[in-house]
Short mmCIF file of C-alpha atoms in Angstrom, two decimals:
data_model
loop_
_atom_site.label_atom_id
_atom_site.label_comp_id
_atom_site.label_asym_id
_atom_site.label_seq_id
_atom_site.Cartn_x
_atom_site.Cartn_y
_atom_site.Cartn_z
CA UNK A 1063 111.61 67.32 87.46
CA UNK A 1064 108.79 68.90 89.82
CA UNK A 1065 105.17 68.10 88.63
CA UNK A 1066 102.73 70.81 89.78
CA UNK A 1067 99.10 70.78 88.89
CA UNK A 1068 97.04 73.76 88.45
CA UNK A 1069 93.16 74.08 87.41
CA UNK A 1070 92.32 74.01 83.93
CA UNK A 1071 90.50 76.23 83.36
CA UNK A 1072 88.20 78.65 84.94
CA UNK A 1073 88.08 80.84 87.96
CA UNK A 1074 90.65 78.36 89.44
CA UNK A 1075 93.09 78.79 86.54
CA UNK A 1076 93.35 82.64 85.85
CA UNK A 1077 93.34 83.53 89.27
CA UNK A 1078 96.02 80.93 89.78
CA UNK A 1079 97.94 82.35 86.85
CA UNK A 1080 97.87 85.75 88.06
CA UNK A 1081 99.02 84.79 91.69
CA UNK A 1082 102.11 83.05 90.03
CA UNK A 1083 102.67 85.98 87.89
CA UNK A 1084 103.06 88.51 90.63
CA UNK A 1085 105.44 86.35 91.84
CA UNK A 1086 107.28 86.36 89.09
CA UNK A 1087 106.54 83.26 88.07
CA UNK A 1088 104.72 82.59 84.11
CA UNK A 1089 103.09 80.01 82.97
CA UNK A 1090 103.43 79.58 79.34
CA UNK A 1091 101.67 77.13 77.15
CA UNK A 1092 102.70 76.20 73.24
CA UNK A 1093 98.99 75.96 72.78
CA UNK A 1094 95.77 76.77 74.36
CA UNK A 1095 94.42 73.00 73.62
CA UNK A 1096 97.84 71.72 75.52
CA UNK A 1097 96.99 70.38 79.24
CA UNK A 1098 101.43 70.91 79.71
CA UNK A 1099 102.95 73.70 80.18
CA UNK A 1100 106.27 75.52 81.25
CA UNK A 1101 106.51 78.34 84.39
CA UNK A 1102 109.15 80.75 84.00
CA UNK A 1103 111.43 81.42 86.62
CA UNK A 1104 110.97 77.89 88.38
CA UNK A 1105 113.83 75.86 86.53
CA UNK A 1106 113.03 72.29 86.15
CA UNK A 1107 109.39 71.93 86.84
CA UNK A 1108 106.40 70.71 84.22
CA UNK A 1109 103.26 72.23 84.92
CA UNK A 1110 100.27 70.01 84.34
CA UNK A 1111 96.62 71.19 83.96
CA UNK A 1112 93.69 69.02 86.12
CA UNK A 1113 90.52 69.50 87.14
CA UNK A 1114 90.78 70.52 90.79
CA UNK A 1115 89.14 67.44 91.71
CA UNK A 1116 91.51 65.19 89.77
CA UNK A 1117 94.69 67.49 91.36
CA UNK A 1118 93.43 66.13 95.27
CA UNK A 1119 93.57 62.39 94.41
CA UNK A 1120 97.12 62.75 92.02
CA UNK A 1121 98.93 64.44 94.49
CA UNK A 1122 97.89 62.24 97.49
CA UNK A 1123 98.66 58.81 95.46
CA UNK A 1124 102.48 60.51 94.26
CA UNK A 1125 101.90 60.77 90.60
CA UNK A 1126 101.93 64.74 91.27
CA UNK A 1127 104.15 66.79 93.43
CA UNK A 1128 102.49 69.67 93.92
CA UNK A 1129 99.20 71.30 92.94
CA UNK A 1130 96.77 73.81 93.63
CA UNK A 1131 93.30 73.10 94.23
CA UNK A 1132 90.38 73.98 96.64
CA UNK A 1133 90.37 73.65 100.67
CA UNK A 1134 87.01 71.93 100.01
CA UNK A 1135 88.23 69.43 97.75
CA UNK A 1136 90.68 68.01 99.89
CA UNK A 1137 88.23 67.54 102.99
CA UNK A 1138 85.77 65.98 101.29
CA UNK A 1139 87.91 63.30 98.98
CA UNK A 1140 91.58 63.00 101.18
CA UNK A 1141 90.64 64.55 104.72
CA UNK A 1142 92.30 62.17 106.64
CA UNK A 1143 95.07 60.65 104.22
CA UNK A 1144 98.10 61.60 105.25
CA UNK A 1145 99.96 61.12 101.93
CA UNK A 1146 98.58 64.71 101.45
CA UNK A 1147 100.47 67.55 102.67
CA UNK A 1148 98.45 70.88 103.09
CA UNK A 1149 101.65 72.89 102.66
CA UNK A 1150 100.15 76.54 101.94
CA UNK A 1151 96.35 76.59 103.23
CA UNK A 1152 95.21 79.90 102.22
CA UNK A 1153 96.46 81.43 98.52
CA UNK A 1154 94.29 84.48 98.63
CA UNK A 1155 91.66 83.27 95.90
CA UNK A 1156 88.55 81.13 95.20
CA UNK A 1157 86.98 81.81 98.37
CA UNK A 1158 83.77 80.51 99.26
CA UNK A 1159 81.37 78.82 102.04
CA UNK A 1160 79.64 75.38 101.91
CA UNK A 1161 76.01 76.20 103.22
CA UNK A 1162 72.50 74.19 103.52
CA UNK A 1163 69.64 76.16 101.59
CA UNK A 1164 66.31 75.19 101.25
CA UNK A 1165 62.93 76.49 99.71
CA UNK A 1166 62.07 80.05 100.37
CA UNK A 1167 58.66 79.02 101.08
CA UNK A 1168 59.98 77.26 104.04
CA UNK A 1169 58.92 80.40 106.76
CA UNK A 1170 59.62 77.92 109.17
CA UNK A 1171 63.01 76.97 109.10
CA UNK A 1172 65.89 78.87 109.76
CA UNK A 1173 68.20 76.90 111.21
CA UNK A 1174 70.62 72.89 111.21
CA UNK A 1175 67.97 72.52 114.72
CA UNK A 1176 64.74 73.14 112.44
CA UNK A 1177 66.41 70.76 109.39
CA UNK A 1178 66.87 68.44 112.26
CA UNK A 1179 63.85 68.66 113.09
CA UNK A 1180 62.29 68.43 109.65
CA UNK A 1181 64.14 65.16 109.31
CA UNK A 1182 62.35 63.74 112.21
CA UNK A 1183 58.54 64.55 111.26
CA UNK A 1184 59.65 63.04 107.65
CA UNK A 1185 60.49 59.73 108.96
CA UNK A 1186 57.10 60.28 110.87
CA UNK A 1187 55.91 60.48 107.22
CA UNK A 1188 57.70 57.61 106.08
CA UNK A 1189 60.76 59.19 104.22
CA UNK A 1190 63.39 60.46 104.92
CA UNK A 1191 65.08 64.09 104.09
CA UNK A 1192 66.55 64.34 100.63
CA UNK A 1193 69.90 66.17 100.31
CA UNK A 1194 71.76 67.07 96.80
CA UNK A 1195 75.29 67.68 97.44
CA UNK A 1196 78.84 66.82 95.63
CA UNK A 1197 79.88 66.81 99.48
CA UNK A 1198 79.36 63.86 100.62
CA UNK A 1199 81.63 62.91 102.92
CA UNK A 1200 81.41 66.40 104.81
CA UNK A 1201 77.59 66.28 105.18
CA UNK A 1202 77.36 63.24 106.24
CA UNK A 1203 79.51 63.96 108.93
CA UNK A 1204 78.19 67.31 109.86
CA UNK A 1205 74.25 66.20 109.79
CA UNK A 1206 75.36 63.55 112.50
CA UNK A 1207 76.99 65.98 114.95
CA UNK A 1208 74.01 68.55 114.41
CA UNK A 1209 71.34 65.63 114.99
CA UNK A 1210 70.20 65.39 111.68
CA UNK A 1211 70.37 61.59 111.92
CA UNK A 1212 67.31 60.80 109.11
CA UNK A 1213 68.58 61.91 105.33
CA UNK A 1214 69.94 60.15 101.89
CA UNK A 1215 72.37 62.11 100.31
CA UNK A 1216 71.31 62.57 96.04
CA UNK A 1217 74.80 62.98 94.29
CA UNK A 1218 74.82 66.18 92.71
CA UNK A 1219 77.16 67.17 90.26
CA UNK A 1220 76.02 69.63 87.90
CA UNK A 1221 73.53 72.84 89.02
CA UNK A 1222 72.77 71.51 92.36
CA UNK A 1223 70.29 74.65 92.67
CA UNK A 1224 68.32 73.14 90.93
CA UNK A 1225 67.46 70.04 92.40
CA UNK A 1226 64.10 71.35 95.00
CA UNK A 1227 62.84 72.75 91.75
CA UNK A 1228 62.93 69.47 90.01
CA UNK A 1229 61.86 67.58 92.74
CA UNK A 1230 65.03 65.00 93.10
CA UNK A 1231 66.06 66.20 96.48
CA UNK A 1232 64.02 68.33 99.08
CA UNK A 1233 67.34 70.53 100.24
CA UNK A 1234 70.95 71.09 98.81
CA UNK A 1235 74.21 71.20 100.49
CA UNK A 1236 76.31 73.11 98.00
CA UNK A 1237 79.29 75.82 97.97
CA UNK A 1238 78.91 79.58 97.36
CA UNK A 1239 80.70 82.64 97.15
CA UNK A 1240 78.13 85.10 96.68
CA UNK A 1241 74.62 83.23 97.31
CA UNK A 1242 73.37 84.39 93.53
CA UNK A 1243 72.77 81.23 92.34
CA UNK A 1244 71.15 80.13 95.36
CA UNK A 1245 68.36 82.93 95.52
CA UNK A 1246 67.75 82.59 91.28
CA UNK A 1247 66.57 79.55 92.25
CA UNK A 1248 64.54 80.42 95.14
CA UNK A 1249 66.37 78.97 97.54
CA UNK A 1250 67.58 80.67 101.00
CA UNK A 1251 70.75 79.39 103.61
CA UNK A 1252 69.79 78.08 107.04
CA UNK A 1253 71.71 77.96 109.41
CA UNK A 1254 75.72 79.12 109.53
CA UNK A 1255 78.49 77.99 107.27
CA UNK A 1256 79.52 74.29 107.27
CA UNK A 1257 82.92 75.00 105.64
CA UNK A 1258 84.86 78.01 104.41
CA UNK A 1259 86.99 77.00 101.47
CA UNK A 1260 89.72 78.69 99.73
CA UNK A 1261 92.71 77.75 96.85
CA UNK A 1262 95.48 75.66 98.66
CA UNK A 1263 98.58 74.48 97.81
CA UNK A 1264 98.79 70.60 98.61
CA UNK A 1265 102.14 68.20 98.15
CA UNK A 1266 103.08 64.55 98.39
CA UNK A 1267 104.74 63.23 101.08
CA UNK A 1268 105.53 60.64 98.91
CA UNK A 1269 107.53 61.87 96.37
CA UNK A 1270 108.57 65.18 98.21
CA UNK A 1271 109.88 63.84 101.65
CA UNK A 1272 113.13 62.06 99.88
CA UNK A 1273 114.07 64.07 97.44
CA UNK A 1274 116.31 67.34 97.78
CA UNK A 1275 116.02 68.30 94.64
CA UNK A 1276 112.22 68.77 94.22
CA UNK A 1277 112.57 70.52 97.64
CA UNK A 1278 114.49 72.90 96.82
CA UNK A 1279 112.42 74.09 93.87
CA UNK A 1280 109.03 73.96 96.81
CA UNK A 1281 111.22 75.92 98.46
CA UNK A 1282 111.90 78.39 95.70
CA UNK A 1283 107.85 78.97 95.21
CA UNK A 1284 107.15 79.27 99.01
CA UNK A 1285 109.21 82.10 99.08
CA UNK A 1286 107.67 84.06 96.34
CA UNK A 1287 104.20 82.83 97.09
CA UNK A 1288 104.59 83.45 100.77
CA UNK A 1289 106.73 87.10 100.33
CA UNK A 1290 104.43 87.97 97.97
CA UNK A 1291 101.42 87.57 100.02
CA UNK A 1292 103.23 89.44 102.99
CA UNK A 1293 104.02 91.93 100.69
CA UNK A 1294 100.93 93.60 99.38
CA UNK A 1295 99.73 94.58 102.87
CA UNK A 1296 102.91 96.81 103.74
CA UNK A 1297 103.70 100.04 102.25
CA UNK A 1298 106.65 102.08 101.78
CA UNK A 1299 106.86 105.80 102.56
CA UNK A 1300 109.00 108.09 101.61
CA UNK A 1301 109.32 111.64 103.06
CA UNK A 1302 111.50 115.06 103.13
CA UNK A 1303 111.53 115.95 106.46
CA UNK A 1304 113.64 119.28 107.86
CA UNK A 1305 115.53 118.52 110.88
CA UNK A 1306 118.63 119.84 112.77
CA UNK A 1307 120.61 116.39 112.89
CA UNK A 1308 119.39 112.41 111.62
CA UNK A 1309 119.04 111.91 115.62
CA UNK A 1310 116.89 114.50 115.91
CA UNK A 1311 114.43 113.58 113.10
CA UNK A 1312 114.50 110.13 114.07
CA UNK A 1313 113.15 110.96 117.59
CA UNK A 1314 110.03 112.54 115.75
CA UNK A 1315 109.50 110.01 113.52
CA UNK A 1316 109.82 107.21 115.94
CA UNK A 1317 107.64 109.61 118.63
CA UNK A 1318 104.55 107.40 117.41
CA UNK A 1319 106.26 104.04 117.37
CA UNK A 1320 103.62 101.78 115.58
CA UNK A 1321 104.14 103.80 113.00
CA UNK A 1322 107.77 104.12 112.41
CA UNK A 1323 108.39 101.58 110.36
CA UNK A 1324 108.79 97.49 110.90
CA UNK A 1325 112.15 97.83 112.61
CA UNK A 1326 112.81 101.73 112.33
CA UNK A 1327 112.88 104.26 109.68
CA UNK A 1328 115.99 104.86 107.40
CA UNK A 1329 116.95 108.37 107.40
CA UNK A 1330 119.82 109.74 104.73
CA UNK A 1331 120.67 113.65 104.41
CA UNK A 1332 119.51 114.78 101.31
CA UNK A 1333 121.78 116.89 98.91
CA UNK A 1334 119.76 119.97 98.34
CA UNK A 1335 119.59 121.25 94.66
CA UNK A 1336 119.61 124.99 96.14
CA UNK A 1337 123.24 126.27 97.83
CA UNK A 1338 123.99 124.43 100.56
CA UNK A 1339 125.01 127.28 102.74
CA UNK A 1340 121.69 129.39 102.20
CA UNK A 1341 119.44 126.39 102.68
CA UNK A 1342 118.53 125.96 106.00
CA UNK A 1343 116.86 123.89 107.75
CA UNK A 1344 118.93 120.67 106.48
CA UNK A 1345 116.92 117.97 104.69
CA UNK A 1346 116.83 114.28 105.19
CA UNK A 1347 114.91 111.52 103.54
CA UNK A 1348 112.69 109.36 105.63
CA UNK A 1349 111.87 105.87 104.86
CA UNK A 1350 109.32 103.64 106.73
CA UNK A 1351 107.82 100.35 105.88
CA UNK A 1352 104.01 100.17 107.26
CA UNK A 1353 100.76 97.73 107.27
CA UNK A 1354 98.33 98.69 104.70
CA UNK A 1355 95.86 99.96 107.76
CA UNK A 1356 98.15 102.24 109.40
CA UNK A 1357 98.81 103.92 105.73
CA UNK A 1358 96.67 106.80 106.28
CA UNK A 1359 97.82 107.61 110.08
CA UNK A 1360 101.63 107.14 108.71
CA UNK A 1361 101.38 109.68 106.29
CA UNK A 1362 99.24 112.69 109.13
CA UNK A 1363 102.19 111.38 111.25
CA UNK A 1364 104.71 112.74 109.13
CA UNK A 1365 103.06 115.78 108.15
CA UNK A 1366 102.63 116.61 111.96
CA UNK A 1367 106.14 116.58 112.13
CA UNK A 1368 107.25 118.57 108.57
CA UNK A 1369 106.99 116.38 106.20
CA UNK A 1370 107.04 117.27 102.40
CA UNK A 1371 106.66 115.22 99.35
CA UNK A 1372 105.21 112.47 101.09
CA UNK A 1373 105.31 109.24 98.33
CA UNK A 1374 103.82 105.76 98.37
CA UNK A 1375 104.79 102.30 97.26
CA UNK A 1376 102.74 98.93 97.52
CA UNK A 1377 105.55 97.07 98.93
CA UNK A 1378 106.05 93.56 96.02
CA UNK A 1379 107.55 91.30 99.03
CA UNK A 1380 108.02 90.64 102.06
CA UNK A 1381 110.66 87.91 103.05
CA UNK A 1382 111.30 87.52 106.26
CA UNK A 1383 114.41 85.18 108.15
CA UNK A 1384 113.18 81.96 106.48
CA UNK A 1385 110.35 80.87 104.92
CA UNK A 1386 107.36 80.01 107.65
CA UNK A 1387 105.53 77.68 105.20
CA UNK A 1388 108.94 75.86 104.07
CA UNK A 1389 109.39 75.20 107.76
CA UNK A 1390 106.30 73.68 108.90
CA UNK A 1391 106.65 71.55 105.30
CA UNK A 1392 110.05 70.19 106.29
CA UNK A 1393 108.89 69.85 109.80
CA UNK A 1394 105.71 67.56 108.64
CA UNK A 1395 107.91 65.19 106.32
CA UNK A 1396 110.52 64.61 109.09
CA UNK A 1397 107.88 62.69 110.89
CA UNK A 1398 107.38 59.36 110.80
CA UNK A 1399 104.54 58.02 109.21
CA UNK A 1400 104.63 54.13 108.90
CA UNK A 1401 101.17 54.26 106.98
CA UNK A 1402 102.95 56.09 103.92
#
């Protein structure tokens, strides 16, 4: 039996729920107040709902297989553990940027050089910089390398925002995906972004790297996560084109090669509903698969060349020879690791 962990609730959990369901894959729950459930179309796996927080530290000590959680999360609490397997590190979702902000009122600083120095004239003061974060780990790290070497850290895990306001910290350190909260509170970001963060899909190299069986289900979501992410930025065209023979139309179709298709277009004669001998030119359908950017240009391609009836389909996968993700997976719990 796989074990996979998904959020709770939340953000995390719907957005997780409708990634697996365009996959083909359902969650279903007997009831709403359940923290088990059952995923359709993944045979022999329990899903089990976590905090995301909770997710990091179950998968990296075994008790979980597999879970999805945020890129943040597994910095900041398992970084450098290598029990924890970062198998897919970007699932399209719950994107957002760790970021220093402080006081609007501050005109004068703008940037990690200005909090750096800030820190400095404090200790000057006799104190030192106050920063509320849930970060920790990641802050103290990143103050160091930026020469912010005089700070405490206030453990912040509830509206962080809030902290200047109330006085218990002087600055935050916090995550953000559209800087709202940050300005309600009259706060503003100095400085770049410290970390961009987005859903992952972590594993155990515990329980994963000896067992065939859980591997093979891994295997089985890879593939639909990983063609179905492929798949939404192709599209497939389909066009009438008039032509004397399929060679023929395939040399104007394939005159603009970035746009003919991912390995070529398919051509078939089409059997015309009129009298074959009185219609004239011949017809064949064209097919071509094509990225999402070169949609537009694909379609003017085609009708520079006599194309009627021109019709469009968001492509649902995209699997290619083997799965990429699978790969680097297997390839990760092949080596040796004596401190596993």
């Amino acid at each position: 039996m796989l074990r996979f962990a998904i959020p709770s609730k939340g953000r995390g959990y719907d957005a997780t729920l409708s990634l697996l369901e365009s996959c083909g894959l359902r969650v279903v729950r007997a009831n709403p107040r359940q923290y088990t459930a059952t995923i359709r179309g993944l045979p022999d796996t329990e899903v089990l709902l976590h905090r995301p927080a909770d997710i990091v530290e179950k998968v990296a000590e075994g008790s979980i297989d597999l879970g999805i959680t945020g890129y943040d999360l597994v910095v900041e609490q398992r970084g450098d553990d290598p029990a924890l397997l970062t198998i897919y590190d970007d699932l399209g979702f719950w994107r957002a940027e760790l970021v220093f902000a402080v006081p609007q009122g501050w005109v004068d600083v703008s940037s990690w050089q200005d909090l750096a120095d800030l820190a400095m004239e404090l200790r000057g003061q006799g104190r030192r910089l106050r920063i509320a974060t849930k970060y920790p780990e990641i802050i103290r790290r990143f103050c160091h390398q930026q020469g912010i070497n005089y700070f405490d850290l206030i453990d912040s895990q509830g509206s962080t925002e809030a902290a200047p306001g109330l006085g218990y910290a002087d600055i935050i350190a916090d995550i953000t995906e559209t800087g709202t909260a940050i300005r309600d509170n009259r706060l503003k970001i100095v400085g770049g972004t410290i970390l961009r963060s987005q859903a992952v899909l972590v594993g155990s190299r515990r329980t994963l790297r000896n067992d065939q069986g859980k591997l093979a289900l891994v295997r089985q979501l890879l593939e639909l996560i990983e063609g179905r992410r492929q798949g939404r930025l192709f599209y497939s065209l389909t066009a009438n084109l008039p032509g004397a023979s399929i060679e023929s139309v395939g040399r104007q179709v394939t005159a603009r090669m970035e746009l003919a298709g991912l390995q070529g277009p398919t051509i078939a004669p089409v059997w015309s509903k009129f009298d074959a001998e009185q219609a004239a030119p011949r017809w064949y359908a064209v097919n071509v698969v094509v990225p999402q950017d070169e949609l537009l240009p694909a379609v003017q391609h085609l009708r520079n060349i006599g194309a009627v009836s021109i019709s469009t389909v968001q492509v649902q996968h995209v699997f290619k020879a083997e799965s990429e993700a699978f790969v680097r997976l297997r390839t990760a719990l092949s080596e040796e690791r004596q401190d596993v």
